[in-house]
Coordinates of C-alpha atoms in Angstrom, one line a residue:
M4 CA 0.0 0.0 0.0
A5 CA 1.5 3.4 -1.0
R6 CA 1.8 6.2 1.4
K7 CA -0.4 9.2 1.0
L8 CA -0.6 12.8 2.3
L9 CA -1.7 13.0 5.9
P10 CA -4.7 15.4 6.0
I11 CA -3.5 17.3 9.2
G12 CA -5.6 20.4 9.6
I13 CA -7.6 19.8 6.3
Q14 CA -11.3 20.0 6.9
T15 CA -12.4 20.3 3.3
F16 CA -13.6 17.1 1.8
R17 CA -12.9 18.3 -1.8
E18 CA -9.2 19.1 -1.0
I19 CA -8.7 15.7 0.7
R20 CA -10.1 13.8 -2.3
E21 CA -8.4 15.9 -5.0
R22 CA -5.0 15.8 -3.3
D23 CA -5.4 12.0 -2.7
C24 CA -5.0 12.3 1.0
Y25 CA -5.7 9.4 3.4
Y26 CA -9.5 9.4 4.0
V27 CA -11.5 7.2 6.3
D28 CA -14.7 6.5 4.5
K29 CA -17.7 7.9 6.5
T30 CA -20.0 8.4 3.5
G31 CA -22.0 5.2 4.3
F32 CA -23.2 6.9 7.5
A33 CA -24.4 9.9 5.4
V34 CA -26.4 7.7 3.1
R35 CA -28.0 5.9 6.1
L36 CA -28.9 9.2 7.8
A37 CA -30.5 10.6 4.6
E38 CA -32.5 7.4 4.1
E39 CA -33.7 7.0 7.7
G40 CA -34.6 10.5 8.8
K41 CA -34.3 14.2 8.3
H42 CA -33.3 16.3 11.3
Y43 CA -30.2 15.2 13.2
F44 CA -28.0 16.3 16.1
L45 CA -24.5 15.1 17.0
S46 CA -22.3 16.0 19.9
R47 CA -18.6 15.1 19.7
P48 CA -15.5 16.6 21.4
R49 CA -13.3 19.1 19.5
R50 CA -11.0 17.9 16.7
F51 CA -13.0 14.7 16.1
G52 CA -13.8 15.2 12.5
K53 CA -17.2 16.9 12.8
S54 CA -16.4 19.7 10.3
L55 CA -15.0 17.3 7.7
F56 CA -18.2 15.2 8.0
L57 CA -20.4 18.2 7.5
D58 CA -18.3 19.3 4.5
M59 CA -18.7 15.8 3.0
L60 CA -22.5 16.1 3.5
K61 CA -22.3 19.4 1.7
E62 CA -20.6 17.8 -1.4
L63 CA -23.0 14.8 -1.2
F64 CA -26.2 16.9 -1.4
A65 CA -24.7 19.3 -3.9
G66 CA -24.1 16.3 -6.2
S67 CA -20.3 16.3 -6.5
R68 CA -20.3 12.8 -7.8
D69 CA -16.6 12.8 -8.9
L70 CA -15.4 13.2 -5.3
F71 CA -17.1 10.0 -4.2
T72 CA -15.6 7.6 -6.6
G73 CA -14.7 4.4 -4.8
L74 CA -16.5 5.4 -1.6
Q75 CA -19.5 3.8 0.0
A76 CA -22.0 6.5 -1.0
H77 CA -21.1 6.4 -4.7
D78 CA -23.4 3.6 -5.9
P79 CA -26.5 4.0 -3.7
W80 CA -26.8 7.8 -3.9
D81 CA -29.2 9.5 -6.3
W82 CA -26.9 11.8 -8.1
S83 CA -29.7 13.2 -10.3
A84 CA -31.1 15.3 -7.5
R85 CA -28.8 18.3 -6.6
H86 CA -29.9 20.1 -3.5
P87 CA -29.0 23.7 -2.5
V88 CA -26.9 23.6 0.6
V89 CA -27.0 26.3 3.4
R90 CA -24.1 25.8 5.7
L91 CA -23.6 27.9 8.8
D92 CA -20.3 27.7 10.6
F93 CA -19.7 29.3 14.1
S94 CA -16.2 28.0 14.6
G95 CA -14.5 31.4 14.2
G96 CA -14.9 34.8 15.7
D97 CA -15.0 36.4 19.1
F98 CA -18.4 35.6 20.6
M99 CA -17.5 37.3 23.9
V100 CA -18.2 40.6 22.2
P101 CA -21.9 41.5 22.7
G102 CA -23.8 41.4 19.3
Y103 CA -21.0 39.6 17.4
L104 CA -23.1 36.5 17.0
E105 CA -25.7 38.4 14.9
T106 CA -22.9 40.1 12.9
S107 CA -21.4 36.7 12.1
L108 CA -24.8 35.2 11.1
M109 CA -25.6 38.2 8.9
A110 CA -22.2 37.9 7.1
Q111 CA -22.7 34.2 6.5
L112 CA -26.2 34.7 5.2
G113 CA -25.0 37.5 2.9
K114 CA -22.3 35.3 1.4
A115 CA -24.9 32.5 0.7
E116 CA -27.3 35.0 -0.8
R117 CA -24.6 36.3 -3.2
R118 CA -23.6 32.8 -4.2
F119 CA -27.2 31.8 -5.1
G120 CA -28.4 35.2 -6.3
V121 CA -31.0 35.8 -3.6
E122 CA -31.9 39.3 -2.5
A123 CA -32.5 39.7 1.2
I124 CA -35.8 41.3 2.2
H125 CA -35.6 40.9 6.0
D126 CA -33.5 42.7 8.6
S127 CA -33.4 40.0 11.3
G128 CA -31.1 37.0 11.1
P129 CA -33.7 34.2 11.7
E130 CA -36.2 35.6 9.2
R131 CA -33.5 36.2 6.7
F132 CA -32.4 32.6 7.1
A133 CA -35.9 31.3 6.6
Y134 CA -36.5 33.4 3.5
L135 CA -33.2 32.1 2.0
V136 CA -34.2 28.5 2.5
E137 CA -37.7 29.0 1.1
T138 CA -36.3 30.9 -2.0
L139 CA -33.7 28.3 -2.7
H140 CA -36.3 25.6 -2.7
Q141 CA -38.4 27.5 -5.2
Q142 CA -35.5 28.4 -7.4
A143 CA -33.9 24.9 -7.6
G144 CA -37.0 22.8 -7.4
Q145 CA -35.2 20.7 -4.8
R146 CA -35.5 21.0 -1.0
V147 CA -32.5 22.4 0.9
A148 CA -29.8 20.7 3.0
V149 CA -29.1 22.8 6.2
L150 CA -25.8 22.1 7.9
V151 CA -24.7 23.9 11.1
D152 CA -21.2 23.4 12.3
E153 CA -20.1 24.3 15.9
Y154 CA -23.8 25.3 16.6
D155 CA -22.9 25.8 20.3
K156 CA -19.6 27.7 20.2
P157 CA -21.1 31.2 20.6
I158 CA -22.4 30.0 24.0
L159 CA -19.4 28.0 25.1
D160 CA -17.0 30.8 24.4
A161 CA -18.9 33.1 26.7
L162 CA -19.6 30.8 29.6
E163 CA -17.4 32.9 31.9
E164 CA -19.7 35.9 31.1
P165 CA -23.1 34.4 31.8
G166 CA -25.0 37.5 30.6
I167 CA -23.4 37.3 27.1
A168 CA -23.7 33.5 27.0
R169 CA -27.5 33.7 27.7
A170 CA -27.9 36.4 25.1
N171 CA -26.2 34.2 22.5
R172 CA -28.2 31.2 23.6
N173 CA -31.5 33.1 23.2
Y174 CA -30.5 34.4 19.8
L175 CA -29.6 30.9 18.6
R176 CA -32.8 29.6 20.0
G177 CA -34.7 31.9 17.7
L178 CA -32.5 30.9 14.7
Y179 CA -32.8 27.2 15.2
S180 CA -36.6 27.4 15.7
M181 CA -36.7 28.6 12.1
V182 CA -35.5 25.1 11.0
K183 CA -38.8 23.6 12.0
F184 CA -40.7 26.6 10.6
C185 CA -39.0 25.8 7.2
D186 CA -39.5 22.1 7.4
A187 CA -41.5 21.9 4.1
H188 CA -38.5 23.4 2.3
I189 CA -35.8 21.2 4.0
R190 CA -34.6 17.9 2.7
F191 CA -32.0 17.3 5.4
C192 CA -30.7 19.1 8.5
F193 CA -27.6 18.2 10.6
L194 CA -26.4 20.2 13.6
A195 CA -23.1 19.4 15.2
G196 CA -21.1 20.7 18.1
V197 CA -19.2 19.9 21.3
S198 CA -21.9 20.2 23.8
K199 CA -25.5 19.0 24.1
F200 CA -27.6 21.7 25.4
S201 CA -31.0 20.7 26.8
K202 CA -33.8 20.9 24.4
V203 CA -35.8 23.2 26.6
S204 CA -33.0 25.8 26.7
L205 CA -31.9 25.8 23.1
F206 CA -34.1 23.6 20.9
S207 CA -37.6 24.3 22.3
G208 CA -38.7 25.3 18.8
L209 CA -36.9 22.4 17.2
N210 CA -38.3 19.4 19.1
N211 CA -38.0 17.0 16.1
L212 CA -34.3 16.6 16.2
D213 CA -33.0 13.0 16.2
D214 CA -30.0 13.0 18.7
I215 CA -27.6 10.3 17.5
T216 CA -24.9 11.2 20.0
L217 CA -25.3 8.0 22.0
D218 CA -26.8 5.9 19.3
P219 CA -24.7 2.7 19.1
S220 CA -25.1 2.4 15.4
Y221 CA -23.4 5.8 14.9
S222 CA -20.8 5.5 17.6
S223 CA -18.0 5.5 15.0
I224 CA -19.4 8.3 12.8
C225 CA -16.4 10.3 13.9
G226 CA -13.0 9.0 14.8
Y227 CA -10.8 6.1 13.6
T228 CA -11.5 2.5 14.5
E229 CA -8.8 -0.2 14.9
D230 CA -9.8 -1.5 11.5
D231 CA -9.4 2.0 10.0
L232 CA -5.8 2.1 11.2
D233 CA -5.1 -1.3 9.6
T234 CA -6.8 -0.8 6.3
V235 CA -6.4 3.0 5.6
F236 CA -3.2 3.9 7.5
G237 CA -1.3 0.6 7.2
P238 CA 1.9 2.2 5.8
E239 CA 2.0 4.7 8.7
L240 CA 2.0 2.0 11.4
E241 CA 5.4 0.6 10.4
G242 CA 7.9 1.1 13.3
L243 CA 5.2 1.9 15.8
E244 CA 4.4 -0.4 18.7
R245 CA 0.7 -1.1 18.2
E246 CA -0.1 -1.8 21.8
R247 CA 1.5 1.4 22.8
V248 CA -0.5 3.3 20.1
R249 CA -3.7 1.8 21.5
D250 CA -2.8 2.6 25.1
W251 CA -2.0 6.2 24.4
Y252 CA -4.8 7.1 22.0
N253 CA -7.6 4.6 21.6
G254 CA -10.6 4.3 23.9
Y255 CA -13.3 6.8 23.0
S256 CA -16.8 5.3 23.1
W257 CA -20.4 6.6 22.7
G258 CA -22.1 3.4 23.6
G259 CA -21.2 1.3 20.6
A260 CA -19.2 -1.9 20.5
E261 CA -16.2 -0.2 18.8
R262 CA -13.8 2.3 20.4
V263 CA -12.2 5.0 18.3
Y264 CA -9.1 7.1 18.1
N265 CA -9.2 10.9 18.0
P266 CA -8.2 11.6 14.4
F267 CA -6.0 14.6 15.4
D268 CA -3.9 12.3 17.7
A269 CA -3.5 9.6 15.1
L270 CA -2.4 11.9 12.4
L271 CA 0.1 13.8 14.6
L272 CA 1.5 10.5 15.8
F273 CA 2.0 9.4 12.2
R274 CA 3.7 12.7 11.2
K275 CA 5.8 13.2 14.3
R276 CA 6.4 9.6 15.4
K277 CA 6.3 10.7 19.0
Y278 CA 3.8 9.7 21.8
K279 CA 2.6 13.0 23.1
A280 CA -0.6 14.6 24.3
W281 CA -1.3 16.0 20.8
W282 CA -5.1 16.5 21.3
F283 CA -5.0 17.6 24.9
E284 CA -2.4 20.3 24.3
T285 CA -4.5 22.1 21.7
G286 CA -7.0 23.2 24.3
T287 CA -6.1 24.1 27.9
P288 CA -9.1 23.1 30.0
T289 CA -8.8 26.1 32.4
F290 CA -12.6 26.5 32.8
L291 CA -13.1 22.8 33.4
V292 CA -10.3 22.5 36.0
R293 CA -11.5 25.6 37.9
T294 CA -15.1 24.3 37.8
L295 CA -14.0 20.9 39.3
A296 CA -12.0 22.6 42.0
E297 CA -14.8 25.1 42.9
R298 CA -17.3 22.2 43.2
R299 CA -14.8 20.3 45.3
V300 CA -14.9 17.4 42.9
H301 CA -12.1 15.0 43.9
A302 CA -9.8 14.0 41.1
A303 CA -9.9 10.5 42.7
T304 CA -13.6 10.1 42.0
L305 CA -13.8 11.2 38.3
E306 CA -13.2 7.7 36.9
G307 CA -16.1 5.3 37.3
A308 CA -18.9 7.8 37.6
L309 CA -22.4 6.5 36.7
A310 CA -24.7 8.7 34.7
S311 CA -28.0 8.5 32.8
E312 CA -28.5 9.8 29.3
K313 CA -30.5 12.6 30.7
L314 CA -27.8 13.7 33.0
L315 CA -25.2 13.6 30.2
G316 CA -27.4 16.0 28.3
T317 CA -28.0 18.4 31.1
F318 CA -26.0 21.3 29.9
D319 CA -26.9 25.0 30.0
V320 CA -25.5 28.3 31.1
G321 CA -25.0 28.2 34.8
R322 CA -26.3 24.6 35.0
I323 CA -23.7 22.1 33.9
A324 CA -23.5 18.7 35.5
T325 CA -19.9 17.7 36.2
E326 CA -20.3 14.4 34.4
A327 CA -21.9 16.1 31.4
L328 CA -19.1 18.7 31.3
L329 CA -16.3 16.0 31.3
F330 CA -18.1 13.7 28.9
Q331 CA -19.1 16.2 26.3
T332 CA -15.6 17.8 26.3
G333 CA -14.0 14.4 25.8
Y334 CA -12.1 14.0 29.1
L335 CA -14.4 11.1 30.1
T336 CA -16.0 8.6 27.8
V337 CA -18.4 5.6 28.0
A338 CA -16.5 2.7 29.7
G339 CA -19.6 0.5 29.8
V340 CA -23.4 0.4 29.6
E341 CA -25.4 -0.9 32.5
T342 CA -29.1 -1.6 32.8
E343 CA -31.2 -1.2 36.0
D344 CA -35.0 -1.5 36.1
G345 CA -35.1 -1.3 32.3
R346 CA -33.1 2.0 32.2
E347 CA -29.7 2.4 30.7
F348 CA -26.8 4.0 32.6
Y349 CA -23.4 4.9 31.4
R350 CA -20.2 4.1 33.4
L351 CA -17.7 6.7 32.6
G352 CA -13.9 6.5 32.5
Y353 CA -10.8 8.1 31.0
P354 CA -10.5 7.1 27.3
N355 CA -6.8 6.6 27.3
R356 CA -3.4 7.3 28.7
E357 CA -3.1 10.7 27.0
V358 CA -6.2 12.1 28.7
R359 CA -5.7 10.4 32.1
E360 CA -2.2 11.7 32.6
S361 CA -2.7 15.1 31.0
L362 CA -6.0 16.0 32.8
N363 CA -4.6 14.9 36.2
E364 CA -1.4 17.0 35.5
S365 CA -3.6 20.0 34.9
L366 CA -5.6 19.2 38.1
L367 CA -2.4 18.8 40.0
D368 CA -1.3 22.3 38.8
Y369 CA -4.5 23.8 40.2
L370 CA -4.6 21.7 43.4
T371 CA -1.1 22.5 44.3
G372 CA -0.9 26.1 43.0
Y373 CA 2.3 25.7 41.0
A374 CA 3.4 24.4 37.6
W375 CA 3.8 20.7 37.8
R376 CA 6.9 19.1 36.2
P377 CA 6.2 15.4 35.8
E378 CA 9.4 14.6 34.0
E379 CA 11.3 15.3 37.3
H380 CA 9.3 12.7 39.2
R381 CA 8.5 9.9 36.8
G382 CA 11.8 8.0 36.9
P383 CA 12.5 8.4 40.7
L384 CA 8.9 7.4 41.6
R385 CA 9.2 4.2 39.5
R386 CA 12.3 3.2 41.3
I387 CA 10.8 3.9 44.7
L388 CA 7.7 1.8 44.0
R389 CA 9.6 -1.0 42.4
E390 CA 12.0 -1.3 45.4
G391 CA 9.4 -0.6 48.1
D392 CA 11.5 2.4 49.3
F393 CA 9.0 3.8 51.9
A394 CA 11.5 6.4 53.2
G395 CA 11.7 7.7 49.6
L396 CA 8.0 7.6 49.2
E397 CA 7.4 9.6 52.3
E398 CA 10.0 12.1 51.3
R399 CA 8.2 12.5 47.9
I400 CA 4.8 13.1 49.5
R401 CA 6.2 15.6 52.0
A402 CA 8.0 17.5 49.3
L403 CA 4.8 17.5 47.2
F404 CA 2.7 19.2 49.9
A405 CA 5.5 21.4 51.1
A406 CA 5.7 23.0 47.7
I407 CA 2.1 24.2 47.8
P408 CA 2.1 27.9 48.4
H409 CA 0.5 29.0 51.7
D410 CA -1.5 31.7 49.7
W411 CA -3.3 28.9 48.0
Y412 CA -4.7 27.6 51.3
R413 CA -5.9 31.0 52.3
R414 CA -8.0 31.1 49.1
N415 CA -9.2 27.5 49.4
N416 CA -10.5 26.2 52.7
I417 CA -10.3 22.5 52.0
D418 CA -7.0 21.4 53.6
R419 CA -9.0 20.2 56.6
F420 CA -10.7 17.4 54.5
E421 CA -9.2 14.0 53.7
G422 CA -10.6 14.3 50.2
H423 CA -8.2 17.1 49.4
Y424 CA -5.2 15.0 50.2
A425 CA -6.6 12.0 48.4
S426 CA -7.2 14.2 45.3
V427 CA -3.7 15.5 45.2
M428 CA -2.2 12.1 45.7
Y429 CA -4.4 10.5 43.0
A430 CA -3.6 13.3 40.6
Y431 CA 0.1 12.9 41.4
F432 CA 0.2 9.1 40.7
A433 CA -2.2 9.3 37.7
S434 CA -0.2 12.2 36.0
L435 CA 2.9 10.0 36.2
G436 CA 1.2 7.1 34.4
Q437 CA 0.8 4.8 37.4
D438 CA -2.0 2.2 37.7
V439 CA -4.0 3.9 40.5
R440 CA -7.5 3.2 41.6
A441 CA -9.6 5.6 43.7
E442 CA -12.0 4.4 46.4
D443 CA -10.9 0.8 46.0
S444 CA -13.9 -1.2 47.1
G445 CA -13.6 -4.3 49.3
S446 CA -16.2 -6.3 51.3
R447 CA -16.1 -4.0 54.3
G448 CA -15.5 -0.6 52.8
R449 CA -13.4 1.4 50.4
A450 CA -9.7 2.3 50.7
D451 CA -8.8 5.8 49.5
L452 CA -6.3 4.6 46.9
A453 CA -4.9 1.4 45.6
L454 CA -1.7 1.5 43.4
R455 CA -0.2 -1.4 41.4
A456 CA 3.4 -0.7 40.4
G457 CA 6.8 -2.5 40.3
G458 CA 5.4 -5.9 41.1
R459 CA 3.7 -4.6 44.3
V460 CA 0.4 -3.3 45.5
Y461 CA 0.1 -0.2 47.7
V462 CA -3.2 0.4 49.6
F463 CA -3.5 3.9 50.9
E464 CA -5.7 5.5 53.6
F465 CA -5.6 9.2 54.3
K466 CA -6.7 11.0 57.5
V467 CA -6.5 14.5 59.0
V468 CA -5.3 14.0 62.6
E469 CA -7.3 16.9 64.0
R470 CA -10.5 15.2 62.8
A471 CA -9.7 11.4 63.1
G472 CA -7.0 11.3 65.8
T473 CA -3.5 9.7 65.6
G474 CA -3.2 6.2 64.2
G475 CA -6.6 6.1 62.6
A476 CA -5.4 5.6 59.0
M477 CA -3.5 2.3 59.7
A478 CA -6.1 1.1 62.1
Q479 CA -8.8 1.4 59.4
L480 CA -6.6 -0.4 56.8
R481 CA -6.2 -3.3 59.2
E482 CA -9.7 -3.5 60.7
R483 CA -11.5 -3.4 57.3
G484 CA -9.2 -5.8 55.5
Y485 CA -8.5 -3.6 52.5
A486 CA -5.6 -5.8 51.5
D487 CA -7.7 -8.9 51.1
K488 CA -9.0 -8.3 47.6
H489 CA -5.4 -8.1 46.3
R490 CA -3.9 -11.2 47.9
H491 CA -4.8 -13.4 44.9
L492 CA -2.3 -11.5 42.8
G493 CA 0.6 -13.3 44.5
V494 CA 2.6 -10.1 45.0
P495 CA 3.5 -8.1 48.1
V496 CA 0.6 -6.0 49.4
H497 CA 1.6 -2.9 51.5
L498 CA -0.7 -0.9 53.7
V499 CA 0.2 2.8 53.8
G500 CA -1.5 5.0 56.4
V501 CA -0.8 8.7 55.8
E502 CA -2.1 11.3 58.3
F503 CA -2.0 15.0 57.6
S504 CA -2.3 18.0 59.9
K505 CA -4.4 21.0 58.9
R506 CA -2.0 23.0 61.0
T507 CA 1.2 22.2 59.1
R508 CA -0.7 21.1 55.9
N509 CA 1.7 18.2 55.5
V510 CA 2.4 14.7 56.7
E511 CA 2.1 14.3 60.4
R512 CA 2.3 10.5 60.6
F513 CA 3.4 8.0 57.9
E514 CA 3.0 4.3 58.6
T515 CA 3.6 1.2 56.4
E516 CA 3.0 -2.5 57.0
L517 CA 3.2 -5.6 54.9
A518 CA -0.3 -7.1 54.8

């Protein structure tokens, strides 16, 4: 198989096809959507190929047959019907500026009107949009395809200014309500974005949308599957350790049987030949990390959360469920689907090593108040855990908390709670790539952390001495038999009781014992 051009940063379907770039064929999904329904909604994290999919839909409905030679859509599609396409794209611009959203919409509508030779007769954006769709249907004799990319970005960009965010949301609500108003003139409608705003808040006027976000049959509509890597990118895999590629970048799921890679990660890996947090580094999750800290959401409890489909779709200005925020932005994904009383629930987890390490590194930056440098800790910590060097482990933990600026504690009144120390320790181990489990369940309770490393198991319990008294951490580890569940592994199991003082904000007592 010959090597082709890697389409890094190319979101135009025509350019990818005409330049003979690698292309993972998603056109079969487009045909199925067009045959089965009419109005669709899809939520996927940033840089997952949504824009390319919409651009492919544009070319499909416009009848660009030559671009689909050899692809799944070529034979079943009716190329005799060419539909006018109205595509709105809110991926660019400064939506923090009051009124900019309307300016952007008017500019996009004006461009479409000039292209199709339509003269605007309305001053407001929603009415102008509706008139354009109706006129195009009349002119072409074919109903219109409406595509909206980054439908939610004007709201997301302004979340830290709730007044502007609500104004943008209300304006978009009026615009999207026109899609239903124009239903007789529309052949196909597809809205895509990062978040899933509740229908009441944004789509109250468009209640006939088919949300395919968690539809198992469309779980791989964006992203690359294992089979895609083998069949499409085979030449690029040479020299790469497949299991390492999978560990770093595979693992995203929206309820289907297949897990997928983020395309941006895969393409950058093929180009650079280095394992790095390519996707994570393109967007600093400042708002997310601050939100988690303000809500006192412990880093140790993020993985394994259980959520309903309704909860994952509870997203609005000033009302964002933590699980929904993490899931929709791509920092957590569906690890499994569970059924209870006939209802489906989604068990969430980190998709892969990239996200797990990088998000916890960002959380550690925030929790400790200083820039975390994992490269200084990774090697020494591996040695400490491999050798069972408890003096070295205690020294590392003391140094970690000693480095936290005292000003940080004056702004955050959480040093008196065990959860704070457990969160810092979990983020510390996770950011360094260790196999750490939070709230490790046993028959008589849950240990704060369980760590498997270097042929050993470490079971941690954290206490604050002013609240629990001296010796409570190790006593709880013994009395509740937290080591029992790990004995079958046939490796040394160590109990580690760490007690902190809210006065010194550091380790007061450090005890270890071989279980």
